[in-house]
Coordinates of C-alpha atoms in Angstrom, one line a residue:
Chain A
X1 CA -15.6 2.0 24.1
X2 CA -13.2 -0.9 23.8
X3 CA -10.5 -0.8 21.1
X4 CA -9.0 -3.9 19.6
X5 CA -5.5 -3.6 18.1
X6 CA -4.1 -6.5 16.0
X7 CA -0.3 -6.5 15.9
X8 CA 2.1 -8.6 13.9
X9 CA 5.7 -9.7 14.6
X10 CA 7.7 -9.1 11.4
X11 CA 11.3 -8.8 10.4
X12 CA 12.7 -5.5 11.6
X13 CA 12.3 -2.8 9.0
X14 CA 15.9 -1.9 9.0
X15 CA 17.1 -5.4 8.1
X16 CA 17.7 -6.2 4.5
X17 CA 15.9 -9.5 3.9
X18 CA 17.9 -12.3 2.3
X19 CA 16.2 -14.8 0.0
X20 CA 17.2 -18.4 0.8
X21 CA 19.3 -20.1 -1.8
X22 CA 16.8 -22.9 -2.2
X23 CA 14.0 -20.5 -3.2
X24 CA 11.7 -21.5 -0.4
X25 CA 11.4 -18.1 1.3
X26 CA 13.3 -15.4 3.1
X27 CA 15.8 -16.4 5.8
X28 CA 14.4 -15.4 9.1
X29 CA 16.8 -17.4 11.3
X30 CA 18.7 -15.1 13.7
X31 CA 17.2 -12.0 12.2
X32 CA 16.0 -9.2 14.4
X33 CA 12.2 -9.2 14.6
X34 CA 10.0 -6.3 15.7
X35 CA 6.4 -5.1 15.8
X36 CA 5.2 -4.1 12.3
X37 CA 5.7 -0.3 12.1
X38 CA 2.2 0.4 11.0
X39 CA 0.9 -1.6 14.0
X40 CA 2.9 0.5 16.4
X41 CA 1.0 3.5 14.9
X42 CA -2.2 1.6 15.5
X43 CA -1.3 0.9 19.2
X44 CA -0.3 4.6 19.6
X45 CA -3.6 5.8 18.2
X46 CA -5.6 3.6 20.5
X47 CA -3.7 4.9 23.5
X48 CA -4.3 8.5 22.4
X49 CA -8.0 7.8 22.1
X50 CA -7.9 6.4 25.7
X51 CA -6.0 9.4 26.9
X52 CA -8.8 11.6 25.4
X53 CA -11.4 9.6 27.3
X54 CA -12.8 8.0 24.1
X55 CA -11.5 4.5 24.7
X56 CA -12.0 2.6 28.0
X57 CA -9.9 -0.5 27.3
X58 CA -7.3 -1.5 24.7
X59 CA -6.9 -5.1 23.8
X60 CA -3.9 -6.1 21.7
X61 CA -4.1 -9.3 19.6
X62 CA -1.4 -11.2 17.7
X63 CA -1.6 -14.4 15.7
X64 CA 1.6 -16.4 15.2
X65 CA 4.4 -18.2 16.9
X66 CA 5.0 -18.2 20.7
X67 CA 7.6 -15.4 20.3
X68 CA 4.8 -13.1 19.2
X69 CA 4.3 -12.7 23.0
X70 CA 7.2 -10.3 22.9
X71 CA 5.3 -8.1 20.4
X72 CA 2.3 -8.2 22.6
X73 CA 4.4 -7.2 25.6
X74 CA 5.7 -4.3 23.7
X75 CA 2.1 -3.1 23.0
X76 CA 1.3 -3.6 26.7
X77 CA 4.4 -1.6 27.6
X78 CA 3.2 1.2 25.3
X79 CA -0.2 1.3 27.1
X80 CA -2.5 -1.5 26.0
X81 CA -4.4 -3.1 28.9
X82 CA -4.4 -6.8 28.0
X83 CA -3.4 -9.1 25.2
X84 CA -4.5 -12.2 23.4
X85 CA -2.1 -14.5 21.5
X86 CA -3.6 -16.9 19.1
X87 CA -0.6 -19.3 18.9
X88 CA 0.2 -21.2 15.8
X89 CA 3.4 -22.2 13.9
X90 CA 1.5 -22.2 10.6
X91 CA 1.7 -19.2 8.4
X92 CA -1.8 -17.6 8.5
X93 CA -2.9 -15.6 5.4
X94 CA -4.8 -12.3 5.7
X95 CA -8.1 -14.1 5.0
X96 CA -7.4 -16.5 7.9
X97 CA -6.3 -13.7 10.2
X98 CA -9.4 -11.7 9.4
X99 CA -11.6 -14.8 10.2
X100 CA -9.9 -15.3 13.5
X101 CA -10.1 -11.6 14.3
X102 CA -13.8 -11.6 13.4
X103 CA -14.4 -14.3 16.1
X104 CA -12.4 -12.3 18.7
X105 CA -14.4 -9.2 17.8
X106 CA -17.6 -11.2 18.4
X107 CA -16.3 -12.1 21.9
X108 CA -14.9 -8.8 22.8
X109 CA -17.4 -6.4 21.1
X110 CA -15.0 -3.5 20.5
X111 CA -16.2 -0.2 19.2
X112 CA -13.2 0.2 16.9
X113 CA -10.6 -2.2 15.5
X114 CA -7.4 -0.3 14.5
X115 CA -4.9 -2.2 12.3
X116 CA -1.8 -1.2 10.4
X117 CA -2.5 -0.7 6.7
X118 CA 0.0 -3.4 5.7
X119 CA 2.6 -5.7 7.1
X120 CA 6.1 -5.0 5.8
X121 CA 6.8 -8.7 5.3
X122 CA 4.0 -9.9 2.9
X123 CA 3.0 -6.3 1.8
X124 CA -0.6 -7.6 1.3
X125 CA -2.6 -4.6 2.6
X126 CA -5.7 -6.8 3.0
X127 CA -6.5 -7.8 6.6
X128 CA -8.4 -4.7 7.7
X129 CA -10.6 -4.5 4.7
X130 CA -11.3 -8.3 4.9
X131 CA -12.2 -8.0 8.6
X132 CA -14.6 -5.1 7.8
X133 CA -16.2 -7.2 5.1
X134 CA -16.7 -10.2 7.4
X135 CA -18.2 -8.1 10.1
X136 CA -20.3 -5.9 7.7
X137 CA -18.7 -2.8 9.2
X138 CA -17.5 0.4 7.6
X139 CA -13.7 0.8 6.9
X140 CA -11.4 3.8 7.1
X141 CA -8.2 2.7 5.4
X142 CA -4.9 4.5 5.2
X143 CA -5.9 6.8 8.0
X144 CA -3.9 10.0 8.7
X145 CA -6.4 11.5 11.1
X146 CA -9.1 9.9 13.3
X147 CA -11.8 11.8 15.1
X148 CA -14.5 10.1 17.1
X149 CA -17.7 12.0 17.8
X150 CA -20.6 10.1 19.4
X151 CA -21.4 7.1 17.3
X152 CA -19.5 8.2 14.2
X153 CA -15.8 8.3 13.5
X154 CA -14.4 10.7 10.8
X155 CA -11.3 9.2 9.2
X156 CA -9.0 11.3 6.9
X157 CA -7.5 8.9 4.4
X158 CA -4.3 9.2 2.4
X159 CA -5.4 8.6 -1.2
X160 CA -3.6 8.9 -4.5
X161 CA -4.4 12.5 -5.3
X162 CA -4.2 13.9 -1.7
X163 CA -6.5 13.4 1.3
X164 CA -10.1 12.3 1.6
X165 CA -12.3 12.2 4.7
X166 CA -15.0 9.6 5.3
X167 CA -17.6 9.4 8.1
X168 CA -18.1 5.9 9.5
X169 CA -20.8 4.5 11.8
X170 CA -19.2 2.8 14.7
X171 CA -18.3 0.0 15.3
X172 CA -15.8 0.4 12.5
X173 CA -12.4 -0.6 11.2
X174 CA -9.5 1.7 10.8
X175 CA -6.2 1.0 9.1
X176 CA -3.2 3.3 9.9
X177 CA -0.9 5.1 7.5
X178 CA 2.5 6.4 8.5
X179 CA 1.5 10.0 9.1
X180 CA -1.3 9.2 11.6
X181 CA 1.1 9.7 14.6
X182 CA 4.5 9.2 16.0
X183 CA 4.5 6.1 18.2
X184 CA 5.9 6.5 21.7
X185 CA 8.7 4.5 23.2
X186 CA 7.9 2.2 26.1
X187 CA 9.7 3.4 29.2
X188 CA 11.6 0.9 31.4
X189 CA 9.0 1.1 34.3
X190 CA 6.3 0.5 31.8
X191 CA 8.1 -2.4 30.3
X192 CA 8.4 -3.9 33.8
X193 CA 4.7 -3.2 34.5
X194 CA 3.7 -4.8 31.2
X195 CA 5.1 -8.1 32.5
X196 CA 2.2 -8.4 34.9
X197 CA -0.6 -7.4 32.5
X198 CA -2.8 -10.2 31.4
X199 CA -1.9 -12.2 28.3
X200 CA -4.3 -15.0 27.3
X201 CA -3.0 -17.7 25.0
X202 CA -5.4 -19.4 22.6
X203 CA -5.1 -21.6 19.5
X204 CA -6.9 -21.2 16.1
X205 CA -8.9 -24.4 17.0
X206 CA -10.4 -22.5 19.9
X207 CA -12.2 -20.3 17.4
X208 CA -13.3 -23.1 15.0
X209 CA -12.1 -21.3 12.0
X210 CA -10.6 -22.9 8.9
X211 CA -7.3 -21.1 8.2
X212 CA -5.8 -23.5 5.7
X213 CA -3.9 -21.5 3.1
X214 CA -5.5 -20.7 -0.2
X215 CA -2.2 -19.6 -1.9
X216 CA 0.7 -21.9 -2.4
X217 CA 4.1 -20.3 -2.7
X218 CA 5.9 -22.1 -5.4
X219 CA 9.1 -20.1 -5.3
X220 CA 10.7 -17.0 -3.7
X221 CA 13.5 -15.4 -5.7
X222 CA 15.7 -12.4 -5.6
X223 CA 14.6 -9.4 -7.6
X224 CA 16.6 -8.9 -10.8
X225 CA 19.9 -7.2 -10.0
X226 CA 20.7 -3.9 -11.6
X227 CA 24.0 -3.8 -13.4
X228 CA 26.7 -1.6 -11.9
X229 CA 26.5 2.1 -12.8
X230 CA 29.1 4.7 -13.6
X231 CA 30.1 7.8 -11.7
X232 CA 30.4 11.0 -13.6
X233 CA 33.0 13.7 -12.5
X234 CA 31.0 16.8 -13.1
X235 CA 27.8 18.4 -14.3
X236 CA 28.9 18.7 -17.9
X237 CA 29.4 14.9 -18.1
X238 CA 26.0 14.4 -16.5
X239 CA 24.4 16.7 -19.1
X240 CA 26.1 14.7 -21.8
X241 CA 24.7 11.5 -20.4
X242 CA 21.2 13.0 -20.2
X243 CA 21.5 14.1 -23.8
X244 CA 22.6 10.5 -24.8
X245 CA 19.4 9.2 -23.0
X246 CA 17.3 11.6 -25.1
X247 CA 15.9 13.4 -22.0
X248 CA 17.7 16.7 -22.6
X249 CA 18.0 18.6 -25.8
Chain B
X1 CA -12.7 -19.3 -20.9
X2 CA -12.1 -17.0 -17.9
X3 CA -14.3 -14.0 -17.7
X4 CA -12.5 -11.2 -15.9
X5 CA -14.1 -8.1 -14.4
X6 CA -11.8 -5.1 -14.3
X7 CA -12.3 -2.1 -12.0
X8 CA -12.3 1.2 -13.9
X9 CA -10.4 3.9 -12.1
X10 CA -11.7 7.4 -13.0
X11 CA -11.7 10.9 -11.7
X12 CA -13.5 14.1 -12.8
X13 CA -15.3 12.3 -15.6
X14 CA -12.2 10.9 -17.2
X15 CA -10.7 7.4 -17.1
X16 CA -7.3 7.1 -15.4
X17 CA -4.3 5.4 -16.9
X18 CA -4.0 2.9 -14.1
X19 CA -7.0 1.1 -15.6
X20 CA -5.1 0.4 -18.8
X21 CA -2.4 -1.6 -17.2
X22 CA -5.0 -3.6 -15.3
X23 CA -6.7 -4.4 -18.6
X24 CA -3.5 -5.7 -20.0
X25 CA -3.0 -8.0 -17.0
X26 CA -6.6 -9.2 -17.2
X27 CA -6.4 -9.9 -20.9
X28 CA -3.7 -12.6 -20.0
X29 CA -6.5 -14.4 -18.1
X30 CA -9.2 -14.3 -20.8
X31 CA -12.2 -12.2 -21.7
X32 CA -12.1 -8.7 -20.3
X33 CA -15.2 -7.0 -19.0
X34 CA -15.1 -3.6 -17.2
X35 CA -17.1 -2.2 -14.3
X36 CA -17.6 1.6 -14.2
X37 CA -19.2 2.7 -11.0
X38 CA -20.0 6.2 -10.0
X39 CA -22.4 9.1 -10.4
X40 CA -22.8 10.5 -13.9
X41 CA -20.3 8.2 -15.5
X42 CA -21.7 7.9 -19.1
X43 CA -18.6 9.6 -20.5
X44 CA -16.2 7.3 -18.6
X45 CA -18.2 4.3 -19.8
X46 CA -17.9 5.5 -23.5
X47 CA -14.2 6.0 -23.0
X48 CA -13.8 2.6 -21.4
X49 CA -15.7 0.8 -24.2
X50 CA -13.0 2.0 -26.7
X51 CA -10.1 0.4 -24.8
X52 CA -8.6 -2.2 -27.1
X53 CA -9.6 -5.8 -26.2
X54 CA -12.6 -4.9 -24.0
X55 CA -15.8 -7.0 -24.3
X56 CA -18.6 -5.7 -22.1
X57 CA -18.7 -2.6 -20.0
X58 CA -21.0 -2.8 -17.0
X59 CA -22.1 0.6 -15.8
X60 CA -23.5 1.2 -12.3
X61 CA -24.6 4.9 -12.2
X62 CA -25.8 5.8 -8.7
X63 CA -25.0 8.4 -6.1
X64 CA -24.1 5.5 -3.8
X65 CA -21.0 4.8 -5.9
X66 CA -19.8 8.4 -6.0
X67 CA -16.3 8.5 -4.3
X68 CA -16.1 4.7 -4.6
X69 CA -16.9 4.0 -1.0
X70 CA -15.8 0.3 -0.5
X71 CA -18.9 -0.5 1.7
X72 CA -21.2 0.3 -1.3
X73 CA -19.0 -0.8 -4.2
X74 CA -18.0 -4.2 -2.9
X75 CA -21.5 -5.7 -2.9
X76 CA -22.0 -4.4 -6.4
X77 CA -18.9 -6.3 -7.6
X78 CA -19.8 -9.4 -5.6
X79 CA -23.1 -9.4 -7.5
X80 CA -21.3 -9.3 -10.8
X81 CA -18.9 -12.0 -9.7
X82 CA -21.7 -14.4 -10.1
X83 CA -21.0 -14.3 -13.8
X84 CA -17.2 -13.7 -13.7
X85 CA -14.3 -15.8 -12.7
X86 CA -11.8 -13.1 -11.7
X87 CA -11.9 -9.5 -10.4
X88 CA -8.9 -7.4 -11.3
X89 CA -8.2 -3.9 -9.9
X90 CA -5.2 -1.6 -10.4
X91 CA -3.2 -1.3 -7.1
X92 CA -4.3 2.3 -6.6
X93 CA -5.7 3.6 -3.3
X94 CA -9.2 2.7 -4.5
X95 CA -8.2 -0.7 -5.8
X96 CA -6.4 -1.5 -2.5
X97 CA -9.4 -0.3 -0.5
X98 CA -12.1 -2.2 -2.4
X99 CA -10.5 -5.5 -3.7
X100 CA -9.8 -7.1 -0.3
X101 CA -13.4 -6.4 0.8
X102 CA -14.6 -8.1 -2.3
X103 CA -12.3 -11.1 -1.7
X104 CA -13.5 -11.6 1.8
X105 CA -17.1 -11.4 0.8
X106 CA -16.4 -14.1 -1.8
X107 CA -14.3 -16.1 0.7
X108 CA -11.2 -16.0 -1.4
X109 CA -7.6 -14.8 -0.7
X110 CA -6.6 -11.8 -2.7
X111 CA -3.3 -11.8 -4.7
X112 CA -1.9 -8.3 -4.1
X113 CA 0.1 -6.1 -6.5
X114 CA 1.0 -8.7 -9.1
X115 CA 4.0 -8.2 -11.3
X116 CA 3.3 -10.9 -13.9
X117 CA 0.7 -13.5 -14.9
X118 CA 2.5 -16.9 -15.2
X119 CA -0.6 -18.9 -15.9
X120 CA -4.3 -18.8 -15.2
X121 CA -3.7 -19.4 -11.5
X122 CA -0.1 -18.5 -10.9
X123 CA 1.3 -15.0 -10.4
X124 CA 4.4 -13.2 -9.2
X125 CA 4.3 -10.5 -6.6
X126 CA 6.8 -8.5 -4.6
X127 CA 7.2 -9.0 -0.8
X128 CA 9.6 -7.6 1.8
X129 CA 9.5 -4.1 0.2
X130 CA 10.5 -5.6 -3.2
X131 CA 13.5 -7.5 -1.8
X132 CA 11.9 -10.9 -2.6
X133 CA 9.6 -11.9 -5.5
X134 CA 7.1 -14.7 -4.7
X135 CA 5.5 -16.9 -7.2
X136 CA 2.1 -17.9 -5.9
X137 CA -0.5 -20.3 -7.1
X138 CA -4.1 -19.9 -5.9
X139 CA -6.5 -22.7 -5.1
X140 CA -9.5 -20.4 -5.0
X141 CA -12.1 -20.9 -7.7
X142 CA -12.6 -17.2 -8.1
X143 CA -9.7 -14.9 -8.2
X144 CA -9.3 -11.4 -6.8
X145 CA -6.2 -9.6 -7.9
X146 CA -4.6 -6.2 -7.7
X147 CA -2.1 -5.2 -10.4
X148 CA 1.1 -3.1 -10.1
X149 CA 0.6 -0.6 -12.9
X150 CA 4.3 -0.2 -13.7
X151 CA 4.7 -3.9 -14.4
X152 CA 2.3 -4.1 -17.3
X153 CA 2.1 -2.2 -20.6
X154 CA -0.9 0.1 -20.9
X155 CA -3.7 -1.2 -23.2
X156 CA -4.4 1.0 -26.2
X157 CA -7.1 3.6 -25.5
X158 CA -8.6 3.3 -28.9
X159 CA -9.6 0.3 -31.1
X160 CA -12.1 -1.5 -28.9
X161 CA -15.8 -1.6 -29.2
X162 CA -17.2 -3.0 -26.0
X163 CA -21.0 -3.2 -25.4
X164 CA -22.1 -0.8 -22.7
X165 CA -24.7 -2.4 -20.3
X166 CA -26.3 -0.8 -17.3
X167 CA -26.4 -2.8 -14.1
X168 CA -28.9 -2.2 -11.3
X169 CA -27.5 -0.6 -8.2
X170 CA -27.1 -2.5 -5.0
X171 CA -27.7 0.8 -3.2
X172 CA -26.2 2.7 -0.2
X173 CA -25.4 0.3 2.7
X174 CA -25.5 3.3 5.1
X175 CA -22.2 2.3 6.8
X176 CA -20.1 5.2 5.5
X177 CA -20.3 8.6 3.9
X178 CA -18.0 10.9 2.0
X179 CA -17.2 14.0 4.0
X180 CA -14.7 15.9 1.9
X181 CA -11.5 15.8 0.0
X182 CA -8.3 17.9 -0.2
X183 CA -6.7 17.1 -3.6
X184 CA -3.2 18.4 -4.1
X185 CA -2.9 20.5 -7.2
X186 CA -0.3 19.4 -9.7
X187 CA 0.8 21.4 -12.6
X188 CA 3.3 18.8 -13.7
X189 CA 2.9 15.2 -15.1
X190 CA 1.3 12.7 -12.7
X191 CA 3.9 10.8 -10.8
X192 CA 2.8 7.2 -11.5
X193 CA 2.6 7.7 -15.3
X194 CA 5.5 10.2 -15.8
X195 CA 8.4 9.3 -18.2
X196 CA 10.9 11.3 -16.1
X197 CA 10.8 11.9 -12.4
X198 CA 12.9 14.3 -10.3
X199 CA 12.8 13.3 -6.7
X200 CA 14.2 15.2 -3.6
X201 CA 15.1 14.0 -0.2
X202 CA 15.8 15.4 3.3
X203 CA 19.0 17.1 2.1
X204 CA 16.9 19.8 0.4
X205 CA 16.7 21.4 3.9
X206 CA 13.2 23.0 3.7
X207 CA 10.1 23.5 1.6
X208 CA 11.2 26.8 -0.2
X209 CA 14.6 25.2 -1.0
X210 CA 12.9 22.1 -2.4
X211 CA 10.7 24.3 -4.5
X212 CA 13.7 26.5 -5.6
X213 CA 16.0 23.6 -6.6
X214 CA 13.8 20.7 -7.6
X215 CA 11.0 22.4 -9.5
X216 CA 13.0 24.2 -12.1
X217 CA 15.0 21.1 -12.8
X218 CA 11.8 19.1 -13.2
X219 CA 10.4 21.7 -15.5
X220 CA 13.5 21.7 -17.7
X221 CA 13.2 18.0 -18.1
X222 CA 9.4 17.9 -18.4
X223 CA 9.4 15.7 -15.3
X224 CA 7.1 14.9 -12.5
X225 CA 8.3 15.6 -8.9
X226 CA 8.6 13.0 -6.3
X227 CA 10.1 12.9 -2.7
X228 CA 11.4 10.5 -0.1
X229 CA 9.5 9.9 3.1
X230 CA 12.0 12.1 5.0
X231 CA 11.2 15.1 2.8
X232 CA 7.5 14.5 3.2
X233 CA 7.7 14.0 7.0
X234 CA 9.8 17.2 7.2
X235 CA 6.9 19.0 5.5
X236 CA 8.8 20.1 2.3
X237 CA 6.1 18.7 0.1
X238 CA 2.6 17.0 0.5
X239 CA 2.5 13.3 1.2
X240 CA 1.2 12.3 -2.2
X241 CA 4.7 13.1 -3.6
X242 CA 6.1 10.2 -1.7
X243 CA 7.8 7.4 -3.6
X244 CA 8.4 4.1 -1.8
X245 CA 6.9 1.1 0.0
X246 CA 4.3 3.2 1.7
X247 CA 3.9 5.8 -1.0
X248 CA 3.7 5.4 -4.8
X249 CA 5.5 2.8 -6.8
X250 CA 7.0 4.3 -10.0
X251 CA 9.0 3.0 -12.9
X252 CA 9.8 5.9 -15.2
X253 CA 12.4 5.9 -18.0
X254 CA 14.6 8.2 -16.0
X255 CA 14.5 8.7 -12.2
X256 CA 16.7 11.5 -10.8
X257 CA 17.3 11.1 -7.0
X258 CA 18.6 14.3 -5.5
X259 CA 19.8 14.2 -1.9
X260 CA 18.2 10.8 -1.3
X261 CA 20.3 8.3 0.6
X262 CA 18.4 5.3 -0.8
X263 CA 16.7 3.5 2.2
X264 CA 15.2 0.1 1.3
X265 CA 11.7 1.5 1.7
X266 CA 12.5 4.2 -0.9
X267 CA 14.2 1.8 -3.3
X268 CA 11.0 -0.4 -3.1
X269 CA 9.2 2.4 -4.9
X270 CA 11.6 3.2 -7.7
X271 CA 14.2 0.5 -8.3
X272 CA 12.4 -0.7 -11.5
X273 CA 13.1 2.6 -13.2
X274 CA 14.9 2.2 -16.5
X275 CA 17.7 4.6 -15.7
X276 CA 18.5 5.9 -12.2
X277 CA 20.5 9.0 -11.7
X278 CA 21.7 9.9 -8.2
X279 CA 23.1 13.2 -7.0
X280 CA 24.4 13.0 -3.5
X281 CA 27.4 14.3 -1.5
X282 CA 27.9 11.1 0.3
X283 CA 29.7 8.7 -2.0
X284 CA 28.8 5.7 0.3
X285 CA 25.1 6.4 0.1
X286 CA 23.2 3.2 -0.8
X287 CA 21.5 5.0 -3.7
X288 CA 24.8 4.7 -5.6
X289 CA 24.4 0.9 -5.5
X290 CA 21.4 1.1 -7.8
X291 CA 22.2 4.2 -9.7
X292 CA 23.2 3.9 -13.4
X293 CA 24.7 7.3 -13.3
X294 CA 26.0 8.9 -10.1
X295 CA 27.4 12.3 -9.4
X296 CA 29.0 12.9 -6.0
X297 CA 28.6 16.5 -5.2
X298 CA 26.9 19.2 -3.2
X299 CA 23.4 19.4 -4.5
X300 CA 23.1 23.1 -3.7
X301 CA 25.9 23.8 -6.3
X302 CA 25.3 20.9 -8.7
X303 CA 21.5 21.2 -9.2
X304 CA 21.4 24.9 -10.2
X305 CA 24.4 24.3 -12.5
X306 CA 22.6 21.3 -14.0
X307 CA 19.4 23.2 -14.5
X308 CA 21.3 26.1 -16.1
X309 CA 23.1 23.9 -18.5
X310 CA 20.0 22.0 -19.8

């Protein structure tokens, strides 16, 4: 089967984001950008399914600015076969992304779509579920284990109390959690090879989808700062503090 | 007046506390109705009807809703949204799984993990691992919202007298099935509702050491036990102990971080705790920037001493 893997270019997870002084958003100028960590796990899982002979082709998709090409090249260097960039300078919300992806799914007819469970910039955790809804497919969210057997896929999910396994009829949607796998690094020869893999560039208009935003961001602010704390010298002093807080007798 | 439908989170025939925070958030929008979906949920419905401020309790009792499979539950909620203006779910794993599916079926954008209700259509929510708070206004006619439990008071469990009403099942969509579950057993308070949490990091060395140092301290304090991702990945404790951007979001009265450096992904899950106490041998660890009380020291000496003196 073919596997479609949507990837997002986001601020690198090690960077501490700075809120702009005018409250319009987070300052992304000259900030290191990378592939969303959950999406790396999605690409890795697709590659592992190909290595097991389950998948025949892996198509990576990204929606965003021209520079999202770099993110797609990274997925090609990891092992994806080809890529599609839906290029736009507008910010596209999860609902819009899901609608564009639904059109691409119609064209590409994959057996599985593997997405990250959330992007670490907007922290929405919506796109996979929305895509499943639009396609009328089953969804295996927050996956920590994926097993494909014939026309079903068993997905073990990380839920609040522990783990839960669901069986889905393919085609289906999977969203990855951190423990699904350890993504590989792209080797230099593979990075070179990735440069000649096909990358098609499209626009949202090509898909005839209305992606105008439904949410208006009125303001972005810093979270309330915590006041400076004190350091205690030893355990006795800590015990006294705990007693003062009423948590120790 | 806005009629809001709230997802009732339940397990083993009992209502879960996460529901109560969602009710409080929903009550800021208008009239609160509840949806209880599952198999054999009469007890949960009766419990739900007593929550203060609740109007109607819709009950969908059908095997198709057992285990809250999103493929089966979402169409049920979409049906009920014909007579409601908003759907509110706690940001639990069920809420996060179901609500976006409902939103897409209604063709609306979901507002995830809200921290406050500013007005009927305006909400605040955390982005960038809690490093930026966005105020967003929705243009959608119907709203779909998930609620961060620690940001809202819990509604009182008694005092309400909601009318319980059965709704007809939308049936099994045949897209998915429940195969099995492996639920971690907890003899201590539940992480997301605990007043005190003792959390351990990678510095604990291994599972037995974690057990030996963290558990007795937690028991002395009557605390729940949490962990950083590093401790979970290293296999010291199961993943449902994880506090952070990708784990659980907690805001207890007291959070004791032992051997945790304080990466931004971990802070995202606990920096709204009332008092943060850090024990770490590295005095430059970022955790000390958010800690109210810090003790620089070797946890292998400090923790047993602390446990002994409590």
